[in-house]
mmCIF file of C-alpha atoms in Angstrom:
data_model
loop_
_atom_site.group_PDB
_atom_site.id
_atom_site.type_symbol
_atom_site.label_atom_id
_atom_site.label_comp_id
_atom_site.label_asym_id
_atom_site.label_seq_id
_atom_site.Cartn_x
_atom_site.Cartn_y
_atom_site.Cartn_z
ATOM 1 C CA MET A 15 85.911 88.203 114.467
ATOM 2 C CA SER A 16 87.877 85.200 115.774
ATOM 3 C CA THR A 17 91.275 84.398 114.294
ATOM 4 C CA PRO A 18 92.279 80.938 113.018
ATOM 5 C CA ASP A 19 93.996 78.550 115.410
ATOM 6 C CA PRO A 20 97.804 78.988 114.955
ATOM 7 C CA ASP A 21 98.429 75.316 115.747
ATOM 8 C CA LEU A 22 95.919 74.260 113.090
ATOM 9 C CA LEU A 23 97.646 76.520 110.571
ATOM 10 C CA GLN A 24 101.034 75.024 111.438
ATOM 11 C CA ARG A 25 99.707 71.479 110.977
ATOM 12 C CA PHE A 26 98.214 72.467 107.637
ATOM 13 C CA LEU A 27 101.452 74.083 106.426
ATOM 14 C CA ALA A 28 103.456 71.009 107.397
ATOM 15 C CA ARG A 29 101.284 68.914 105.048
ATOM 16 C CA ARG A 30 100.165 71.594 102.623
ATOM 17 C CA ARG A 31 101.264 69.654 99.516
ATOM 18 C CA VAL A 32 99.115 66.703 100.529
ATOM 19 C CA PHE A 33 96.111 68.988 101.052
ATOM 20 C CA GLU A 34 96.729 70.830 97.785
ATOM 21 C CA VAL A 35 96.940 67.623 95.746
ATOM 22 C CA GLY A 36 93.909 66.289 97.599
ATOM 23 C CA PHE A 37 91.906 69.430 96.789
ATOM 24 C CA TRP A 38 92.485 69.110 93.032
ATOM 25 C CA CYS A 39 91.774 65.368 93.083
ATOM 26 C CA LEU A 40 88.550 65.953 95.011
ATOM 27 C CA LEU A 41 87.507 68.815 92.725
ATOM 28 C CA PHE A 42 87.793 66.777 89.528
ATOM 29 C CA SER A 43 86.304 63.650 91.109
ATOM 30 C CA VAL A 44 83.219 65.600 92.219
ATOM 31 C CA GLN A 45 82.935 67.173 88.770
ATOM 32 C CA THR A 46 83.141 63.745 87.144
ATOM 33 C CA VAL A 47 80.412 62.266 89.332
ATOM 34 C CA ALA A 48 78.092 65.304 89.128
ATOM 35 C CA ASN A 49 78.437 65.723 85.356
ATOM 36 C CA THR A 50 78.012 61.992 84.728
ATOM 37 C CA ILE A 51 74.785 61.872 86.722
ATOM 38 C CA THR A 52 73.485 64.925 84.835
ATOM 39 C CA VAL A 53 74.261 63.345 81.451
ATOM 40 C CA TRP A 54 72.682 60.043 82.505
ATOM 41 C CA ILE A 55 69.475 61.897 83.393
ATOM 42 C CA ASP A 56 69.483 63.727 80.045
ATOM 43 C CA VAL A 57 70.167 60.503 78.111
ATOM 44 C CA ARG A 58 67.259 58.694 79.751
ATOM 45 C CA ARG A 59 64.935 61.668 79.431
ATOM 46 C CA MET A 60 65.655 62.003 75.699
ATOM 47 C CA HIS A 61 65.793 58.208 75.124
ATOM 48 C CA LEU A 62 69.195 58.425 73.451
ATOM 49 C CA PRO A 63 70.927 55.162 72.450
ATOM 50 C CA PHE A 64 73.932 55.406 74.818
ATOM 51 C CA ALA A 65 75.124 52.812 77.305
ATOM 52 C CA LEU A 66 75.617 53.952 80.906
ATOM 53 C CA TRP A 67 79.399 53.559 80.700
ATOM 54 C CA GLU A 68 79.658 56.073 77.830
ATOM 55 C CA PRO A 69 78.780 59.283 79.751
ATOM 56 C CA LEU A 70 81.108 58.118 82.543
ATOM 57 C CA THR A 71 83.896 57.705 79.973
ATOM 58 C CA TRP A 72 83.292 61.177 78.520
ATOM 59 C CA GLU A 73 83.363 62.952 81.857
ATOM 60 C CA ALA A 74 86.153 60.926 83.479
ATOM 61 C CA SER A 75 88.466 61.298 80.477
ATOM 62 C CA SER A 76 87.977 65.074 80.398
ATOM 63 C CA ASN A 77 88.321 65.709 84.123
ATOM 64 C CA PHE A 78 91.289 63.461 84.776
ATOM 65 C CA VAL A 79 93.212 64.864 81.830
ATOM 66 C CA TRP A 80 92.558 68.276 83.393
ATOM 67 C CA LEU A 81 93.911 66.923 86.675
ATOM 68 C CA ALA A 82 97.130 65.895 84.913
ATOM 69 C CA LEU A 83 97.389 69.386 83.368
ATOM 70 C CA VAL A 84 96.995 71.317 86.643
ATOM 71 C CA PRO A 85 100.760 71.163 87.455
ATOM 72 C CA VAL A 86 101.451 72.633 84.008
ATOM 73 C CA ILE A 87 99.012 75.507 84.618
ATOM 74 C CA LEU A 88 100.519 76.209 88.044
ATOM 75 C CA ALA A 89 104.035 76.144 86.564
ATOM 76 C CA VAL A 90 103.000 78.710 83.924
ATOM 77 C CA LEU A 91 101.467 80.867 86.659
ATOM 78 C CA GLU A 92 104.682 80.619 88.668
ATOM 79 C CA ARG A 93 106.832 81.582 85.690
ATOM 80 C CA TRP A 94 104.514 84.380 84.478
ATOM 81 C CA PRO A 95 102.641 85.612 87.579
ATOM 82 C CA LEU A 96 99.532 87.758 87.279
ATOM 83 C CA HIS A 97 99.521 90.965 89.303
ATOM 84 C CA TRP A 98 99.376 94.704 88.727
ATOM 85 C CA GLY A 99 102.342 95.901 86.746
ATOM 86 C CA VAL A 100 102.811 92.796 84.596
ATOM 87 C CA LEU A 101 99.267 92.052 83.430
ATOM 88 C CA ARG A 102 99.777 93.607 80.011
ATOM 89 C CA ALA A 103 102.934 91.548 79.445
ATOM 90 C CA HIS A 104 101.772 88.257 80.979
ATOM 91 C CA LEU A 105 98.112 88.003 79.948
ATOM 92 C CA PRO A 106 98.991 87.190 76.305
ATOM 93 C CA VAL A 107 101.272 84.422 77.588
ATOM 94 C CA HIS A 108 98.412 82.904 79.569
ATOM 95 C CA LEU A 109 96.029 83.203 76.626
ATOM 96 C CA ALA A 110 98.501 81.306 74.440
ATOM 97 C CA ALA A 111 99.066 78.780 77.222
ATOM 98 C CA SER A 112 95.310 78.221 77.630
ATOM 99 C CA LEU A 113 94.944 77.464 73.911
ATOM 100 C CA LEU A 114 97.911 75.091 73.968
ATOM 101 C CA VAL A 115 96.565 73.392 77.087
ATOM 102 C CA SER A 116 93.189 73.063 75.351
ATOM 103 C CA VAL A 117 94.746 71.244 72.393
ATOM 104 C CA VAL A 118 96.592 68.853 74.716
ATOM 105 C CA HIS A 119 93.416 68.329 76.765
ATOM 106 C CA VAL A 120 91.330 67.457 73.695
ATOM 107 C CA VAL A 121 93.906 65.159 72.092
ATOM 108 C CA ALA A 122 94.537 63.281 75.351
ATOM 109 C CA MET A 123 90.867 62.849 76.303
ATOM 110 C CA VAL A 124 89.956 61.662 72.781
ATOM 111 C CA ALA A 125 92.790 59.127 72.947
ATOM 112 C CA VAL A 126 91.462 57.829 76.285
ATOM 113 C CA ARG A 127 87.924 57.600 74.899
ATOM 114 C CA HIS A 128 89.107 55.674 71.834
ATOM 115 C CA ALA A 129 90.904 53.199 74.114
ATOM 116 C CA VAL A 130 87.862 52.691 76.386
ATOM 117 C CA TYR A 131 85.466 52.305 73.458
ATOM 118 C CA ALA A 132 87.825 49.811 71.813
ATOM 119 C CA ALA A 133 87.900 47.798 75.045
ATOM 120 C CA HIS A 134 84.084 47.595 74.842
ATOM 121 C CA GLY A 135 84.185 46.570 71.175
ATOM 122 C CA ALA A 136 82.802 49.931 70.058
ATOM 123 C CA ARG A 137 84.063 52.936 68.110
ATOM 124 C CA TYR A 138 84.232 56.511 69.397
ATOM 125 C CA ASP A 139 83.467 59.355 66.982
ATOM 126 C CA PHE A 140 84.732 62.770 68.077
ATOM 127 C CA GLY A 141 83.211 64.528 65.069
ATOM 128 C CA HIS A 142 84.646 67.166 62.744
ATOM 129 C CA TRP A 143 88.005 68.035 64.319
ATOM 130 C CA PRO A 144 88.277 71.765 63.416
ATOM 131 C CA THR A 145 84.747 72.457 64.597
ATOM 132 C CA GLU A 146 85.088 70.397 67.768
ATOM 133 C CA LEU A 147 88.507 71.888 68.618
ATOM 134 C CA ALA A 148 87.070 75.408 68.387
ATOM 135 C CA TYR A 149 84.090 74.383 70.545
ATOM 136 C CA GLU A 150 86.315 72.762 73.159
ATOM 137 C CA ALA A 151 88.707 75.741 73.153
ATOM 138 C CA LEU A 152 85.869 78.075 74.172
ATOM 139 C CA LYS A 153 85.167 75.883 77.189
ATOM 140 C CA ASP A 154 88.797 75.159 77.998
ATOM 141 C CA VAL A 155 89.895 78.810 78.092
ATOM 142 C CA ARG A 156 87.156 79.437 80.666
ATOM 143 C CA SER A 157 88.268 76.398 82.665
ATOM 144 C CA TYR A 158 91.914 77.523 82.525
ATOM 145 C CA THR A 159 90.853 80.963 83.804
ATOM 146 C CA LEU A 160 88.874 79.396 86.653
ATOM 147 C CA PHE A 161 91.817 77.241 87.752
ATOM 148 C CA VAL A 162 94.160 80.257 87.683
ATOM 149 C CA LEU A 163 91.697 82.294 89.782
ATOM 150 C CA LEU A 164 91.418 79.433 92.284
ATOM 151 C CA ALA A 165 95.215 79.246 92.573
ATOM 152 C CA LEU A 166 95.581 83.026 92.998
ATOM 153 C CA SER A 167 92.820 83.164 95.621
ATOM 154 C CA TYR A 168 94.406 80.321 97.562
ATOM 155 C CA ARG A 169 97.833 81.983 97.504
ATOM 156 C CA LEU A 170 96.392 85.294 98.669
ATOM 157 C CA LEU A 171 94.562 83.591 101.549
ATOM 158 C CA LEU A 172 97.708 81.693 102.539
ATOM 159 C CA TRP A 173 99.755 84.893 102.525
ATOM 160 C CA ARG A 174 97.279 86.589 104.810
ATOM 161 C CA LEU A 175 97.160 83.657 107.235
ATOM 162 C CA GLN A 176 100.934 83.293 107.369
ATOM 163 C CA GLY A 177 101.392 86.967 108.160
ATOM 164 C CA GLU A 178 102.769 90.112 106.590
ATOM 165 C CA ALA A 179 106.261 91.394 107.310
ATOM 166 C CA SER A 180 107.489 94.954 107.804
ATOM 167 C CA LEU A 181 110.885 96.501 108.387
ATOM 168 C CA LEU A 182 111.741 97.379 111.954
ATOM 169 C CA GLN A 183 112.877 101.006 111.970
ATOM 170 C CA PRO A 184 115.650 102.024 114.360
ATOM 171 C CA PRO A 185 114.599 104.475 117.096
ATOM 172 C CA ASP A 186 116.585 107.319 115.545
ATOM 173 C CA ASP A 187 116.890 107.383 111.774
ATOM 174 C CA ASP A 188 117.899 111.057 111.428
ATOM 175 C CA PRO A 189 121.580 111.977 111.063
ATOM 176 C CA PRO A 190 122.926 114.339 113.758
ATOM 177 C CA ALA A 191 123.667 116.997 111.138
ATOM 178 C CA ALA A 192 119.991 117.307 110.349
ATOM 179 C CA GLU A 193 119.203 118.039 113.999
ATOM 180 C CA ALA A 194 121.921 120.710 114.327
ATOM 181 C CA ARG A 195 120.893 122.647 111.198
ATOM 182 C CA PRO A 196 118.269 125.395 111.737
ATOM 183 C CA ALA A 197 114.896 124.762 110.173
ATOM 184 C CA ASP A 198 115.280 127.667 107.729
ATOM 185 C CA ALA A 199 118.875 126.857 106.728
ATOM 186 C CA GLN A 200 119.678 126.191 103.076
ATOM 187 C CA PRO A 201 121.543 123.046 101.961
ATOM 188 C CA GLY A 202 125.281 123.567 102.553
ATOM 189 C CA GLU A 203 124.782 126.658 104.744
ATOM 190 C CA GLY A 204 127.221 126.855 107.671
ATOM 191 C CA LEU A 205 129.873 124.683 105.944
ATOM 192 C CA PRO A 206 133.366 125.966 105.038
ATOM 193 C CA ALA A 207 133.571 127.364 101.523
ATOM 194 C CA ASP A 208 135.769 124.537 100.252
ATOM 195 C CA ALA A 209 133.775 121.770 101.930
ATOM 196 C CA GLU A 210 131.288 119.551 100.123
ATOM 197 C CA PRO A 211 127.955 118.594 101.679
ATOM 198 C CA ALA A 212 128.174 115.187 103.335
ATOM 199 C CA GLU A 213 126.410 112.275 101.665
ATOM 200 C CA PRO A 214 123.424 111.005 103.646
ATOM 201 C CA PRO A 215 124.394 107.875 105.581
ATOM 202 C CA GLN A 216 123.198 104.524 104.259
ATOM 203 C CA ALA A 217 120.640 102.743 106.387
ATOM 204 C CA ALA A 218 122.091 99.792 108.259
ATOM 205 C CA PRO A 219 121.025 96.337 107.015
ATOM 206 C CA PRO A 220 117.975 95.151 108.978
ATOM 207 C CA GLU A 221 118.733 92.443 111.531
ATOM 208 C CA ARG A 222 115.095 91.375 111.869
ATOM 209 C CA PHE A 223 111.613 91.970 110.503
ATOM 210 C CA LEU A 224 108.332 92.398 112.328
ATOM 211 C CA VAL A 225 105.692 89.871 111.244
ATOM 212 C CA LYS A 226 102.009 90.343 112.049
ATOM 213 C CA LYS A 227 100.150 87.046 111.969
ATOM 214 C CA LEU A 228 96.805 85.894 113.324
ATOM 215 C CA GLY A 229 96.485 88.932 115.573
ATOM 216 C CA LYS A 230 99.974 88.477 117.035
ATOM 217 C CA GLU A 231 103.399 89.939 116.303
ATOM 218 C CA PHE A 232 106.785 88.229 116.305
ATOM 219 C CA LEU A 233 110.299 88.941 115.099
ATOM 220 C CA LEU A 234 111.825 87.265 112.064
ATOM 221 C CA PRO A 235 115.661 87.313 112.219
ATOM 222 C CA THR A 236 117.203 88.227 108.872
ATOM 223 C CA ASP A 237 119.742 85.390 109.172
ATOM 224 C CA GLU A 238 116.899 82.842 109.166
ATOM 225 C CA ILE A 239 115.455 84.011 105.840
ATOM 226 C CA GLU A 240 116.359 81.367 103.246
ATOM 227 C CA TRP A 241 115.446 83.322 100.123
ATOM 228 C CA LEU A 242 113.406 86.270 98.892
ATOM 229 C CA GLN A 243 111.107 86.115 95.863
ATOM 230 C CA ALA A 244 109.628 89.030 93.938
ATOM 231 C CA CYS A 245 105.849 88.873 93.587
ATOM 232 C CA GLY A 246 104.266 92.011 92.185
ATOM 233 C CA ASN A 247 104.324 94.841 94.707
ATOM 234 C CA TYR A 248 105.540 92.436 97.365
ATOM 235 C CA VAL A 249 108.641 90.444 98.186
ATOM 236 C CA ASN A 250 108.072 87.079 99.839
ATOM 237 C CA LEU A 251 110.477 86.339 102.686
ATOM 238 C CA HIS A 252 110.792 82.549 102.809
ATOM 239 C CA ARG A 253 111.651 80.742 106.029
ATOM 240 C CA ARG A 254 110.906 77.127 106.984
ATOM 241 C CA GLN A 255 108.216 76.589 104.329
ATOM 242 C CA HIS A 256 106.546 79.916 105.191
ATOM 243 C CA ASP A 257 106.285 82.961 102.921
ATOM 244 C CA TYR A 258 105.909 86.342 104.611
ATOM 245 C CA PRO A 259 104.930 89.091 102.105
ATOM 246 C CA LEU A 260 106.695 92.431 102.523
ATOM 247 C CA ARG A 261 105.504 95.465 100.571
ATOM 248 C CA SER A 262 108.706 96.333 98.727
ATOM 249 C CA THR A 263 110.651 95.552 95.563
ATOM 250 C CA LEU A 264 113.415 93.014 95.193
ATOM 251 C CA ALA A 265 115.837 95.727 94.045
ATOM 252 C CA ALA A 266 115.119 97.764 97.184
ATOM 253 C CA MET A 267 115.658 94.723 99.399
ATOM 254 C CA GLU A 268 118.904 93.919 97.615
ATOM 255 C CA ARG A 269 120.160 97.398 98.499
ATOM 256 C CA ARG A 270 119.010 97.128 102.122
ATOM 257 C CA LEU A 271 120.253 93.629 102.961
ATOM 258 C CA ASP A 272 123.832 92.787 103.885
ATOM 259 C CA ALA A 273 125.624 92.040 100.592
ATOM 260 C CA ALA A 274 127.963 89.666 102.436
ATOM 261 C CA ARG A 275 125.010 87.450 103.365
ATOM 262 C CA PHE A 276 122.534 87.767 100.485
ATOM 263 C CA ALA A 277 123.089 87.520 96.732
ATOM 264 C CA ARG A 278 120.910 88.009 93.654
ATOM 265 C CA VAL A 279 120.679 84.734 91.701
ATOM 266 C CA HIS A 280 117.736 85.472 89.419
ATOM 267 C CA ARG A 281 115.673 88.466 88.381
ATOM 268 C CA SER A 282 113.049 87.267 90.887
ATOM 269 C CA TYR A 283 115.214 85.749 93.645
ATOM 270 C CA LEU A 284 117.724 86.690 96.336
ATOM 271 C CA VAL A 285 119.228 83.890 98.425
ATOM 272 C CA ASN A 286 120.862 83.643 101.814
ATOM 273 C CA LEU A 287 124.336 82.340 100.925
ATOM 274 C CA ALA A 288 124.536 80.397 104.191
ATOM 275 C CA MET A 289 121.426 78.408 103.182
ATOM 276 C CA VAL A 290 122.713 77.212 99.775
ATOM 277 C CA GLU A 291 123.820 73.584 99.887
ATOM 278 C CA VAL A 292 124.240 72.440 96.259
ATOM 279 C CA ILE A 293 124.483 74.096 92.841
ATOM 280 C CA GLU A 294 122.997 71.849 90.135
ATOM 281 C CA PRO A 295 123.822 73.100 86.592
ATOM 282 C CA THR A 296 121.230 72.549 83.865
ATOM 283 C CA GLU A 297 121.730 71.781 80.184
ATOM 284 C CA ALA A 298 120.484 75.275 79.314
ATOM 285 C CA GLY A 299 123.419 76.855 81.149
ATOM 286 C CA ASP A 300 121.404 77.960 84.166
ATOM 287 C CA ALA A 301 121.350 76.187 87.512
ATOM 288 C CA ARG A 302 119.104 75.045 90.338
ATOM 289 C CA LEU A 303 120.136 75.856 93.881
ATOM 290 C CA ARG A 304 119.289 73.148 96.379
ATOM 291 C CA MET A 305 118.772 74.770 99.741
ATOM 292 C CA LYS A 306 119.448 73.152 103.118
ATOM 293 C CA ASP A 307 115.753 72.337 103.576
ATOM 294 C CA GLY A 308 115.676 70.490 100.214
ATOM 295 C CA ALA A 309 113.818 73.225 98.318
ATOM 296 C CA GLU A 310 115.048 74.422 94.915
ATOM 297 C CA VAL A 311 115.603 78.009 93.765
ATOM 298 C CA PRO A 312 116.382 78.919 90.119
ATOM 299 C CA CYS A 313 119.694 80.574 89.310
ATOM 300 C CA SER A 314 120.132 82.240 85.911
ATOM 301 C CA ARG A 315 123.412 82.122 84.019
ATOM 302 C CA THR A 316 123.814 85.879 84.480
ATOM 303 C CA TYR A 317 124.466 85.409 88.197
ATOM 304 C CA LEU A 318 125.922 81.894 88.238
ATOM 305 C CA ASP A 319 129.654 82.688 87.975
ATOM 306 C CA GLY A 320 129.432 85.410 90.587
ATOM 307 C CA LEU A 321 127.582 83.073 92.932
ATOM 308 C CA ARG A 322 130.244 80.399 92.568
ATOM 309 C CA LEU A 323 132.978 82.902 93.453
ATOM 310 C CA ARG A 324 131.109 84.038 96.549
ATOM 311 C CA LEU A 325 130.521 80.474 97.788
ATOM 312 C CA ARG A 326 134.181 79.441 97.594
#
């Protein structure tokens, strides 16, 4: 099986936001056209008294309100991710969000339809609101679920294409004492009576990670990592608009990394202190960290004072 062209992937990543916005715009435009044509055919077949602009208004108002709501759905997914370990806690949040999004979707699309009908000198009748809201909610929850699945599938594909990281192990991880002790010796055997067993040495902070990507391997220097983000059973190592998933926990990485270079700023984020450019406090008492590449990382109030002291 051939691997994707690395240069093509790099060009895509450099303009990924443009492609992502373009995908959603294209998706809802195609849905609008396809659904409108289908309704036109049904209207003519059943000889219903609707003008041609009416089905177009129905479909366009629904789809383009959905387009405006996509950033909200993605923001909810970012704040309450869906992966093993948090499904039980986060699924109710997404169910509530889907119902709230449905209400906003219905109210906004009905408002657009009223405006278009008024411009044509006509009146739009949505019907009995409680009944229609329940009907629309059944459809909208399914649509919300589909959009979330599309976003999760895209993120998983992007992770795989960008590559997966792993820790580089030193050639000799065993302490000398372990080699000198006989295989059948008991813990503490051979030590003076008043001596305490030595604590196992702490592993040295990793200076680089091994990244496997598109059938190739390369080294990722730890100093070049801008931040780390928890994501389920993985931690994303972010560098230059790339995310390299590492199978670990954020707490484990916090213990392994050099505390003089990396700091916890959020329950889901560690940052490279050398990459932080600006701290922007929010009205809620938290802060946004503007990194040297212009990206923003959240900082909760729990870690804010300690971060300020370390950056002085």
